[in-house]
Coordinates of C-alpha atoms and ligand atoms in Angstrom, one line a residue:
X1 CA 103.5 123.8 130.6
X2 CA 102.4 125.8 133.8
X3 CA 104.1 123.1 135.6
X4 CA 107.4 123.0 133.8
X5 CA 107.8 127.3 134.4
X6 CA 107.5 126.5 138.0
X7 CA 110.2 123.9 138.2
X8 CA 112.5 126.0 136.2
X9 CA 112.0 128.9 138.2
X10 CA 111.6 127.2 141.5
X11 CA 115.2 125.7 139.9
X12 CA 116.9 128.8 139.6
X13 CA 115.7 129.9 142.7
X14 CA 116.8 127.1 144.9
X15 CA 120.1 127.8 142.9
X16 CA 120.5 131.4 143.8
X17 CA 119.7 130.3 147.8
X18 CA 122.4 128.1 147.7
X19 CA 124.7 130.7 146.3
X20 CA 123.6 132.7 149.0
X21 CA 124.3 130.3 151.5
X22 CA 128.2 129.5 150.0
X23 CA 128.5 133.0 150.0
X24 CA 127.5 133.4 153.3
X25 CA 129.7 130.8 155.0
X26 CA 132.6 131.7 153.3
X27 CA 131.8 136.2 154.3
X28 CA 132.8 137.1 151.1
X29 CA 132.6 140.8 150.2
X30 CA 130.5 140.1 147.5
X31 CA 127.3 139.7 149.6
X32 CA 127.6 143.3 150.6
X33 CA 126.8 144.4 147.7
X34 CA 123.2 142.8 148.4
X35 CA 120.7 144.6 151.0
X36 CA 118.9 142.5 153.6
X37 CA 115.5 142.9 151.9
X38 CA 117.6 141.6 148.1
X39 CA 118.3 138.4 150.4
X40 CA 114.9 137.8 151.3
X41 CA 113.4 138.0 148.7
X42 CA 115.3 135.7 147.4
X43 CA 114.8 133.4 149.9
X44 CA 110.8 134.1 150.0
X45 CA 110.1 133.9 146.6
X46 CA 112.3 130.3 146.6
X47 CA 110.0 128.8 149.1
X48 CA 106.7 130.2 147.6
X49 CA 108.2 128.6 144.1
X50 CA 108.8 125.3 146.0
X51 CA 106.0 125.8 147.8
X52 CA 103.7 126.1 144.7
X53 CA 105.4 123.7 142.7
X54 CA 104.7 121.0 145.6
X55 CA 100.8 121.9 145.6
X56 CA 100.8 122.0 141.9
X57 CA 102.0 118.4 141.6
X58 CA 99.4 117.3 144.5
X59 CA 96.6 118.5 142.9
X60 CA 97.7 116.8 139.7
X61 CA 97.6 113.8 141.3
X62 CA 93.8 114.3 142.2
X63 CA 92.6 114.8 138.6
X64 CA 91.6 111.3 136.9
X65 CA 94.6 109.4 134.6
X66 CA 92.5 110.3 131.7
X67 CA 91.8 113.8 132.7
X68 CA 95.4 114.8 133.3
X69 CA 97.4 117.1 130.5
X70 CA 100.8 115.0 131.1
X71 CA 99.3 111.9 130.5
X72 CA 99.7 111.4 127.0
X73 CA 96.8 108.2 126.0
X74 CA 94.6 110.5 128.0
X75 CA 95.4 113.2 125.8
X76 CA 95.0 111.2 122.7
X77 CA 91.4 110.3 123.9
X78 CA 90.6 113.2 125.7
X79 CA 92.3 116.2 124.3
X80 CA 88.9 117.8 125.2
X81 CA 88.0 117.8 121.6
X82 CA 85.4 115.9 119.0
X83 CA 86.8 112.5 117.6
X84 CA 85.8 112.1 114.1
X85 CA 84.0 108.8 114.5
X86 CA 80.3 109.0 113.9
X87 CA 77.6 106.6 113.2
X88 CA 78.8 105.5 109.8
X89 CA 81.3 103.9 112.1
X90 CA 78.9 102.3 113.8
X91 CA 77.3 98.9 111.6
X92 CA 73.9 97.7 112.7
X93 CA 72.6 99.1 116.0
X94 CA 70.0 100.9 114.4
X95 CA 67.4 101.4 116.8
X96 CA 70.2 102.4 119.5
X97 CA 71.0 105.1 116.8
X98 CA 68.1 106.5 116.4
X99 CA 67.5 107.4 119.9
X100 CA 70.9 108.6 120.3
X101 CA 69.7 111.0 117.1
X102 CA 66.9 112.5 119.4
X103 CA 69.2 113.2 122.1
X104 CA 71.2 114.9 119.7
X105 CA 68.5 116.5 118.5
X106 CA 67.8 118.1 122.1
X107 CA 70.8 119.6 122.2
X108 CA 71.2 121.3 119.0
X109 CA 67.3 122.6 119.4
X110 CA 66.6 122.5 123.1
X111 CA 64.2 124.7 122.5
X112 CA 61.4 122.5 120.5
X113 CA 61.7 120.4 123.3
X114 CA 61.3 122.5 125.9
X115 CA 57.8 124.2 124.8
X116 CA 56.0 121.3 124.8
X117 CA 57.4 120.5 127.9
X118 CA 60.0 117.3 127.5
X119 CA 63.2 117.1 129.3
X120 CA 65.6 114.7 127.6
X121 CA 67.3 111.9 129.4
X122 CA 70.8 113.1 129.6
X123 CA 72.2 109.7 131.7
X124 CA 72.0 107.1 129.5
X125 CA 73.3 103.6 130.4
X126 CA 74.7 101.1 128.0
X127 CA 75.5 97.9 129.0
X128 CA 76.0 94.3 127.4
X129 CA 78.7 91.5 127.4
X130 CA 82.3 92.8 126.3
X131 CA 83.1 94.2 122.9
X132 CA 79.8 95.3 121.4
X133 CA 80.3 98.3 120.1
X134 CA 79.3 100.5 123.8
X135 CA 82.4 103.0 123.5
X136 CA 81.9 103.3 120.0
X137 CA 78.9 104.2 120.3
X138 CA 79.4 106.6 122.5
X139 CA 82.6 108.3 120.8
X140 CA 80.1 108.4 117.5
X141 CA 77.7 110.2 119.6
X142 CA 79.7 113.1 120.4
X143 CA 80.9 112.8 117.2
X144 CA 77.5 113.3 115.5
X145 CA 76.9 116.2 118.0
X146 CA 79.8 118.1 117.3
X147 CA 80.5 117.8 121.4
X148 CA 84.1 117.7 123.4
X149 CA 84.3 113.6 124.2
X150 CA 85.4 113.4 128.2
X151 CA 86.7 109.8 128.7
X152 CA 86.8 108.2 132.2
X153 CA 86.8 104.6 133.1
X154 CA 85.4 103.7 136.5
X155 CA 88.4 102.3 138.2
X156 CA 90.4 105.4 137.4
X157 CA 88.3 106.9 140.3
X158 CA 89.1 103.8 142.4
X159 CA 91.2 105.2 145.1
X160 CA 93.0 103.9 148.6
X161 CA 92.8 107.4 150.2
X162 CA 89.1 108.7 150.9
X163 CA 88.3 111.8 148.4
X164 CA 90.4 111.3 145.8
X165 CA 87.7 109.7 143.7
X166 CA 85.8 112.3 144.7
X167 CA 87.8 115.1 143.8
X168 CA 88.3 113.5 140.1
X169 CA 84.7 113.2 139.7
X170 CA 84.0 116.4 140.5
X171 CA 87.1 117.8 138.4
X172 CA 85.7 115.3 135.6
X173 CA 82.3 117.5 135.8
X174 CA 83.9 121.0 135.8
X175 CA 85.9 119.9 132.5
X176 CA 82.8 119.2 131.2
X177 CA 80.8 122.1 131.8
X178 CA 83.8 124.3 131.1
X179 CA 83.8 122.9 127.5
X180 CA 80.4 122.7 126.4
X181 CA 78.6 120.8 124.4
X182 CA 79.9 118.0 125.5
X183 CA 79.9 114.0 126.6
X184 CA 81.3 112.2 129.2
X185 CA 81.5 108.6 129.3
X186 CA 82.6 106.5 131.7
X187 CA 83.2 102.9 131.0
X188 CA 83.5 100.6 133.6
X189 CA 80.9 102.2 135.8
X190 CA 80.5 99.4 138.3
X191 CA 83.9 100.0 139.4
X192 CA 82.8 103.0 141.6
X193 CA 78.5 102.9 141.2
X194 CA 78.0 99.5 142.5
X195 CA 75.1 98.4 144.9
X196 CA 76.4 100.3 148.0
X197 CA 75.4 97.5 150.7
X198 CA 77.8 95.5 149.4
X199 CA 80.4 96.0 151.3
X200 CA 81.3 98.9 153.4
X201 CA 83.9 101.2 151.7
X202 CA 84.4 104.6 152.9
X203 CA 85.8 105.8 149.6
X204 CA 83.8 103.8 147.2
X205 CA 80.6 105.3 148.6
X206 CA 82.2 109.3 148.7
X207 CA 83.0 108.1 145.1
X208 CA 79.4 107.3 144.3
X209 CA 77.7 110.3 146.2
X210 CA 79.9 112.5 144.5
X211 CA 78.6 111.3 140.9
X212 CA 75.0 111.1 142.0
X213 CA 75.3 114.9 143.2
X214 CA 76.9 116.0 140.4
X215 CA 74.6 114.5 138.1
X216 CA 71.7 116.1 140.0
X217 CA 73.8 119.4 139.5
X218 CA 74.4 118.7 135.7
X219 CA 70.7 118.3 135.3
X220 CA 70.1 121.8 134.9
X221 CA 72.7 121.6 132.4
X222 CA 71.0 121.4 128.8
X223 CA 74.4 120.5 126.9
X224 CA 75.8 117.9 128.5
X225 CA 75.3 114.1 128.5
X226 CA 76.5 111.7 130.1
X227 CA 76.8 108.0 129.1
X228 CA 77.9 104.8 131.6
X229 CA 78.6 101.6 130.0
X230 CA 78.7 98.4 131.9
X231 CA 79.0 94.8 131.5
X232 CA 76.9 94.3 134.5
X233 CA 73.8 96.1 135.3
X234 CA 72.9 94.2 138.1
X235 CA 75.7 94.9 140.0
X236 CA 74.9 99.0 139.8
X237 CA 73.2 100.5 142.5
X238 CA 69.4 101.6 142.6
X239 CA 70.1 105.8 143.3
X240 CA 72.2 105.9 140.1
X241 CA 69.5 103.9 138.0
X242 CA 66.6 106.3 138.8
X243 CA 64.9 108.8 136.9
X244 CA 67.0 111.7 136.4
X245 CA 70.1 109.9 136.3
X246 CA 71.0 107.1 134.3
X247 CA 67.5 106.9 133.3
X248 CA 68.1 105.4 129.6
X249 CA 69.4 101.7 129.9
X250 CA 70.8 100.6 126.6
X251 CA 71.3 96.9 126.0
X252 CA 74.5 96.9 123.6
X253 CA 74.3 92.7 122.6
X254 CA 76.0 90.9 120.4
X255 CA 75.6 91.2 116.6
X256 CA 72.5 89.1 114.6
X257 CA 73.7 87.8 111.6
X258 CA 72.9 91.2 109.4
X259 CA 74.8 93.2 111.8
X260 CA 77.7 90.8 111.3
X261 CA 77.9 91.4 107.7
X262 CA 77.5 95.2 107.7
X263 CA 80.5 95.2 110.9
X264 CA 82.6 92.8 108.5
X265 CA 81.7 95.9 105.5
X266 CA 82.8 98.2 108.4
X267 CA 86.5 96.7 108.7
X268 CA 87.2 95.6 105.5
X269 CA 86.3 98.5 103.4
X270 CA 89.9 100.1 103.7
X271 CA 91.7 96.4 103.1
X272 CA 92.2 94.8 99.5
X273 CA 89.6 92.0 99.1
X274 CA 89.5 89.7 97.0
X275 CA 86.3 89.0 95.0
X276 CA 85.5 85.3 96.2
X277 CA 85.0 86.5 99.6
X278 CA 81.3 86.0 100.6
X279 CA 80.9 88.3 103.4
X280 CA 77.4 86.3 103.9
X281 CA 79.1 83.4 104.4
X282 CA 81.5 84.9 106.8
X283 CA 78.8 86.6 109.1
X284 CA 77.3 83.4 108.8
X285 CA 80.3 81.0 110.4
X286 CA 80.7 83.5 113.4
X287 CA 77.5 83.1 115.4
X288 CA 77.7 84.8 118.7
X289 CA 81.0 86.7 118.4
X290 CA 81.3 90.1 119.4
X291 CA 81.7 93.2 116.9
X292 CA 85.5 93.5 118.8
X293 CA 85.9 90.0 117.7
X294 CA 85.0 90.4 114.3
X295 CA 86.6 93.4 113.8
X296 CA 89.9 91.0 115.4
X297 CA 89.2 88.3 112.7
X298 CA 89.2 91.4 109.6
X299 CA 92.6 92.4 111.5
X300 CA 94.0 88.7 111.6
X301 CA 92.8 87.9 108.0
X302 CA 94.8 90.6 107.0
X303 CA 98.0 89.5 108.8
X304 CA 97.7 85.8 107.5
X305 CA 97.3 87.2 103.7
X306 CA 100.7 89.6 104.3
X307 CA 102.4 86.2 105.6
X308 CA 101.3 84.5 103.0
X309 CA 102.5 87.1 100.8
X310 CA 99.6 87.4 98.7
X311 CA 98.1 90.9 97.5
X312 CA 94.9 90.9 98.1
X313 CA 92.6 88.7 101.8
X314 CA 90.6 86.0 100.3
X315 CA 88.1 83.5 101.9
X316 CA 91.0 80.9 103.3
X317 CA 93.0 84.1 105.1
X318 CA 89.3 84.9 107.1
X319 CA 88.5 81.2 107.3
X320 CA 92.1 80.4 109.0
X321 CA 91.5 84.2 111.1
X322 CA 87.8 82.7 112.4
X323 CA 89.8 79.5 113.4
X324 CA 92.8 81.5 115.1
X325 CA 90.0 83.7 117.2
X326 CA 87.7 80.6 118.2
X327 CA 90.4 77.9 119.2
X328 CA 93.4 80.2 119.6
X329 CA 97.5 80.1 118.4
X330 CA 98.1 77.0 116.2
X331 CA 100.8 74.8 117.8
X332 CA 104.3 74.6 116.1
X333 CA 106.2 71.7 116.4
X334 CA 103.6 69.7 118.5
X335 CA 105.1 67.2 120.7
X336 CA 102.0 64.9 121.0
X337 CA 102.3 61.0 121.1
X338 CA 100.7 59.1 118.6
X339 CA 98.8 57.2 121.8
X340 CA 97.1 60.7 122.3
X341 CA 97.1 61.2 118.9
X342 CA 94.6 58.4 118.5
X343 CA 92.7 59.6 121.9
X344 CA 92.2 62.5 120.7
X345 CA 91.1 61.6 116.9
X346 CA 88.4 59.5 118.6
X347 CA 87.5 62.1 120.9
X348 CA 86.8 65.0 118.6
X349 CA 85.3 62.4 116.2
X350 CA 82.8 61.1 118.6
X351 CA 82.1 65.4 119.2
X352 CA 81.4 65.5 115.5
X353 CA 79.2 62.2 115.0
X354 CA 76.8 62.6 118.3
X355 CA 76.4 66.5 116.8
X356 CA 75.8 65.2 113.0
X357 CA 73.3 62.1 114.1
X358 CA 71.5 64.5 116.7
X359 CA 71.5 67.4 113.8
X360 CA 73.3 69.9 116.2
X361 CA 74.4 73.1 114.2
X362 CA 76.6 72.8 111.0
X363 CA 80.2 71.4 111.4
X364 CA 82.7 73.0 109.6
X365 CA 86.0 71.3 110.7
X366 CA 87.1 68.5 112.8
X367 CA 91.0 69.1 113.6
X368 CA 93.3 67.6 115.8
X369 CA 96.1 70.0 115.3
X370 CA 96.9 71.6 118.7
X371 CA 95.6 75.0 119.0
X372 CA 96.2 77.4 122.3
X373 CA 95.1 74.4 124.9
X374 CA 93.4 72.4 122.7
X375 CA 94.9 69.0 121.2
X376 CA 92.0 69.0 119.2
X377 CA 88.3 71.0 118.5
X378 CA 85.1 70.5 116.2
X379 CA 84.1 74.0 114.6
X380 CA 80.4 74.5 113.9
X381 CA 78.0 77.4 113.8
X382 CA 74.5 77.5 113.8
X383 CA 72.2 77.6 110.5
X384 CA 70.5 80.5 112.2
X385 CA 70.4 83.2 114.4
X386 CA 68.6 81.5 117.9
X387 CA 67.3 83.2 120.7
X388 CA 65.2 80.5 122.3
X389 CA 65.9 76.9 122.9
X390 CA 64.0 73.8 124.1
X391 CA 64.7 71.4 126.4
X392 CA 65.2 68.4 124.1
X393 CA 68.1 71.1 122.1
X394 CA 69.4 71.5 125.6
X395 CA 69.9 67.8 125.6
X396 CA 71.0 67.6 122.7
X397 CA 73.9 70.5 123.5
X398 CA 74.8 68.1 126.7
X399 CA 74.7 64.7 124.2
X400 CA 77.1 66.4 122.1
X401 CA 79.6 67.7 124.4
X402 CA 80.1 64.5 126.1
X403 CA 80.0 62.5 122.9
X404 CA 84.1 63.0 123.0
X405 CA 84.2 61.2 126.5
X406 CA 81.5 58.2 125.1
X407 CA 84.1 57.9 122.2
X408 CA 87.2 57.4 124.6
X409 CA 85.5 55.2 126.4
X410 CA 83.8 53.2 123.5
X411 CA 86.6 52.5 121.8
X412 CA 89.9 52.4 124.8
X413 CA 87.5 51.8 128.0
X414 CA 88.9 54.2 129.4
X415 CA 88.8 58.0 130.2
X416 CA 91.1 60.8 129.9
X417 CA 91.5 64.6 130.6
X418 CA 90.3 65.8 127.8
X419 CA 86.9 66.4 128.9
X420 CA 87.3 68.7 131.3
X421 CA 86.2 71.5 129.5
X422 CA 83.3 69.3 127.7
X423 CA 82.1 68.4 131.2
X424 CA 82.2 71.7 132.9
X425 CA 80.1 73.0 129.5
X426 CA 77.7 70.3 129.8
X427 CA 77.0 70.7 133.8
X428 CA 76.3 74.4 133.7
X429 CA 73.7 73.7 131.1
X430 CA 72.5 70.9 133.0
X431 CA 72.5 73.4 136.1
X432 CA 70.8 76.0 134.2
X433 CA 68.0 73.6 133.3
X434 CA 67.5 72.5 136.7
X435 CA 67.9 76.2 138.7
X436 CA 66.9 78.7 135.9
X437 CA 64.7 77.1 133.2
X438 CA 62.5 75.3 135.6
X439 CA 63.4 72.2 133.0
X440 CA 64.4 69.8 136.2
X441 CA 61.9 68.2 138.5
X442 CA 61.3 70.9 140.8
X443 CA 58.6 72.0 137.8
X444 CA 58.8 75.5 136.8
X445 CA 60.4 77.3 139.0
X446 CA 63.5 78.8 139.6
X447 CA 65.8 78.2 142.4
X448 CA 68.1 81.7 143.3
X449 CA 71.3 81.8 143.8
X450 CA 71.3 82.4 147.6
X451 CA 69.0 79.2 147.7
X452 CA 70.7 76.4 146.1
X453 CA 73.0 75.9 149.2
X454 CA 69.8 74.6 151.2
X455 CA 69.0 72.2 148.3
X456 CA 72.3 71.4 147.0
X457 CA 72.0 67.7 147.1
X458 CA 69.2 67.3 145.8
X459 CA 69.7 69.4 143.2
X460 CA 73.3 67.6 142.1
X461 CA 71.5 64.6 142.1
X462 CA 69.0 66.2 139.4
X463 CA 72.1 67.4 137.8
X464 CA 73.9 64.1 137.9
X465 CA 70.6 62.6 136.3
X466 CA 70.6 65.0 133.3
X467 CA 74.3 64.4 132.4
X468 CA 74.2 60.5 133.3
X469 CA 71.2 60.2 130.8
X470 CA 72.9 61.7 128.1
X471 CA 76.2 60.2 128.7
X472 CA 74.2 56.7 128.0
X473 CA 72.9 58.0 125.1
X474 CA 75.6 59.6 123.1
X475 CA 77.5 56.3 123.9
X476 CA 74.7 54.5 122.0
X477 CA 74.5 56.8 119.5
X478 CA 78.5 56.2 118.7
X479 CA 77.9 52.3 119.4
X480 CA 76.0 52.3 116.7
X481 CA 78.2 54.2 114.5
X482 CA 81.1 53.0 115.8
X483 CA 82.3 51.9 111.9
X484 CA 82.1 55.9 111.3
X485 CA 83.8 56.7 114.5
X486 CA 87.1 54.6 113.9
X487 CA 87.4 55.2 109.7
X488 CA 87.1 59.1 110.6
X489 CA 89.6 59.1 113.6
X490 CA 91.8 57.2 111.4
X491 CA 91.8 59.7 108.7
X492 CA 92.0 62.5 111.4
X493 CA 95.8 60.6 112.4
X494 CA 96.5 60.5 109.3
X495 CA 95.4 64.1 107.4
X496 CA 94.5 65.9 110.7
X497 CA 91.6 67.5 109.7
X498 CA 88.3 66.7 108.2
X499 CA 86.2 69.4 106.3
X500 CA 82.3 69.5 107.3
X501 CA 81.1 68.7 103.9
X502 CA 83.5 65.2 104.2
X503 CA 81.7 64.6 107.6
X504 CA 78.2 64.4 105.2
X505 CA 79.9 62.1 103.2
X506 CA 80.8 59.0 105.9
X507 CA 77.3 59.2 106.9
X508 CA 75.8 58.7 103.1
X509 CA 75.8 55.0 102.1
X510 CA 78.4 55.2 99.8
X511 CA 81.1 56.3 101.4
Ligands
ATP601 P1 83.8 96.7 126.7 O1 82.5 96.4 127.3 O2 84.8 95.6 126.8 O3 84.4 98.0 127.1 P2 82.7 97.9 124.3 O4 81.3 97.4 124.2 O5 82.9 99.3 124.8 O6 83.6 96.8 125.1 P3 84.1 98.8 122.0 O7 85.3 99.2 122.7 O8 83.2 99.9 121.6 O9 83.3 97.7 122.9 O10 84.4 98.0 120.7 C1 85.6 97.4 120.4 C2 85.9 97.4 118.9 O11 85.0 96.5 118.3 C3 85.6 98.8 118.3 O12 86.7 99.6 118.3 C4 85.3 98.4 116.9 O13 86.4 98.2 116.1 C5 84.6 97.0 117.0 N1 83.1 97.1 117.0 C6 82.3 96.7 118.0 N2 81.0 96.9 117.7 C7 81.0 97.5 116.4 C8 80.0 97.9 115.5 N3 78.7 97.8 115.8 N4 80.4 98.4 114.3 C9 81.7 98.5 114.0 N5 82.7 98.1 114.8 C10 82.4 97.6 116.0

């Protein structure tokens, strides 16, 4: 608003100069009328306006995207007041809650705190892969606390002129402290608070030292928090990790398979459900997805129902939702050839039989019906929730990813493209077993990064060893089954999908 009076003025200003000037070229009579001192003022007050108006849009520029009043999302997120998400928002996450609660607790009664002594930690970190609820949590948070929510993410302060991240941060502080109680969160903190021997980056560092001295400054400051959230931890460096700082590191992971059901109760509680849904069920087919990912499939569920034109989201809308998020857009209008057709029936069947025989998770649907990049996929999940695996799992993970190439080759003896992904699964677990779980021959030990380039061949050929082995034997396992492999690749050309409970059935006698 400020900004706009200036212009206006320094408008009309600029306007009456010019006058002035017309006037004066052409001596008219009129300008007698005005003294010397009328004229400059004029002409004084002009150039202060423009002046001003100038300095006014510089230091505009200096204040973070989300910090500045004309930027509307910013205002949205950040109109410097409490967003009414709090931690009934928030599914599962319980312990993370709870000692989010005692922070709150510190600042609405500092004062129990402080006679016996405690000083809350007022940096706390969160970090975790992509989409697990870290900005949430932190909105809920100030929420909860009734406190003015500051958003900032850490490549807003990412700057080609030295200072200017600087300046935000420090302009990020001030808002803070001038609106108190309040939160600042700043996603994306490895974009400026990364390890500083990296690489040498005049700005980057002025960037950094500027945080770690305001949040020295801040300290003192009994009402404000701030909260970092990254995807990588590693990367940050040591000063901003150290007592007094970010001194609360909050692993934010993905969902167990309670969580997953009270998220799903999260997004679906304003949506018309219908009663055969088993949210069980659903929690239980999305193993390892994120809470932004379920909260996408609630979303997409929803779509497919209004498409389908049906009132209420029942279990095939959420079913064909999970299938859209795992293997992407369906395909319309396919152009494939029935050659490929046939490749990749085989392919996905041999996937789906090596898994079955070896009892890898539970397979839910064999399709070949083209889907983002994929002619074809198997969908399974996981009986359970697992944290650890063995080796001979590990195996069996690299058995069943390659059992699409042992099919091609089984049945056309010869190979196609369509492993590529398959194969670059398989060899990072293989490489993981070999350089991180101590599962190769070098015993148990684990080779770093920076080492594997003096040990590279041998540790390929370790590698090589892993996959060849299990190339061999999902090839035998499909030999043996190879009456299962061609009946199901038929009916996959045929009816393009199988169901996982049909899968059972070709392996009972039967059948
Ligand atoms: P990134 O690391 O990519 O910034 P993030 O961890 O900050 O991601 P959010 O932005 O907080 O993730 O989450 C994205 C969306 O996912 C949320 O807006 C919400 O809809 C949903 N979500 C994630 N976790 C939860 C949860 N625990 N409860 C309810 N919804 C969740």
């Amino acid at each position: 608003m400020k900004n706009k009076i200036i212009f206006i003025l320094m408008l009309i200003g600029l306007f009456l100069s010019s006058i002035l000037m017309v006037l004066g070229v052409f001596n008219l009579s009129i300008l007698d009328r005005l003294t010397a001192i009328d004229k400059l003022a004029i002409w004084s007050i002009t150039l202060f306006l423009v002046f001003y108006h100038f300095k006014l849009k510089h230091n505009h520029q200096l204040v973070a995207a989300s910090l500045s009043s004309n930027n509307k999302k910013a205002e949205q997120s950040n109109t410097s007041n409490t967003p009414d998400v709090t931690f009934n928002d928030v599914a599962g996450l319980e312990e993370i809650k709870e000692e989010l609660l005692e922070v709150i607790d510190f600042i609405k009664d500092s004062e129990k705190y402080k006679q016996m002594g405690a000083k809350i930690p007022r940096g706390l970190l969160f970090y975790g892969p992509p989409g697990t609820g870290k900005t949430l949590l932190a909105k809920a948070f100030a929420g909860e606390s009734n406190s003015t929510f500051l958003y900032a993410s850490g490549s807003e302060f990412v700057e080609k002129y030295v200072g200017v991240g600087a300046k935000r941060i420090r302009t990020l502080f001030e808002k803070a402290k001038k609106e108190p109680p309040s939160i600042i969160f700043i996603d994306e903190i490895d974009a400026i608070g990364s390890k500083r021997n990296l690489d040498n980056n005049n700005e980057k560092d002025q960037t950094l030292n500027q945080l770690l001295v305001e949040m020295d400054g801040f300290n003192k400051n009994d009402s404000i928090v701030i909260i970092g959230a990254t995807n990588r931890l590693d990367l940050l460096d040591d000063a901003l990790l150290r007592p007094g700082r970010f001194d609360r590191h909050i692993y934010v992971g993905n969902p167990n398979v309670k969580s997953r059901e009270e998220i799903f109760k999260v997004h679906i509680k304003d949506k018309p459900i219908d009663k055969t849904v088993q949210i069980k069920s659903l929690s239980q087919k999305t193993h390892g997805f994120s809470g932004a990912q379920l909260a996408n499939i609630a979303n997409e569920a929803a779509i497919i129902a209004v498409r389908n034109n049906k009132k209420k989201i029942d279990g095939n809308d959420f079913d064909a939702a999970i299938e859209r998020v795992v293997a992407g857009l369906k395909v319309k209008n396919p152009s494939v050839q029935l050659r490929e057709k046939r490749v990749v029936a085989h392919h996905e069947a041999g996937h789906a039989i090596v898994g079955k025989v070896l009892d890898i998770d539970m397979i839910q649907k064999i399709s070949i019906v083209p889907r983002g990049q994929a002619l074809g996929y198997v969908l399974k999940f996981p009986d359970e929730d697992r944290y650890l695996l063995t080796k001979e799992e590990l195996l069996n993970k690299i058995k069943m990813l390659l059992g699409g190439r042992a099919a091609e080759l089984l049945i056309f003896n010869e190979i196609t493209t369509g492993a590529q992904d398959d194969l670059k699964k398989a060899t990072d677990i293989a490489q993981n077993m070999v350089c991180s779980y101590g599962m190769g021959q070098n015993g148990h030990m684990s080779i770093e990064e920076q080492y594997v380039k003096y040990n590279i061949r041998e540790i390929q050929s370790q590698i090589k060893n892993i996959i060849d082995s299990a190339f061999q034997d999902a090839f035998n396992i499909l030999k043996e089954h190879q009456d299962i492999l061609i009946r199901m690749a038929n009916h996959l050309i045929i009816h393009e999908t199988i169901t996982g409970k049909d899968v059972d059935k070709y392996f009972s006698k039967n059948y």
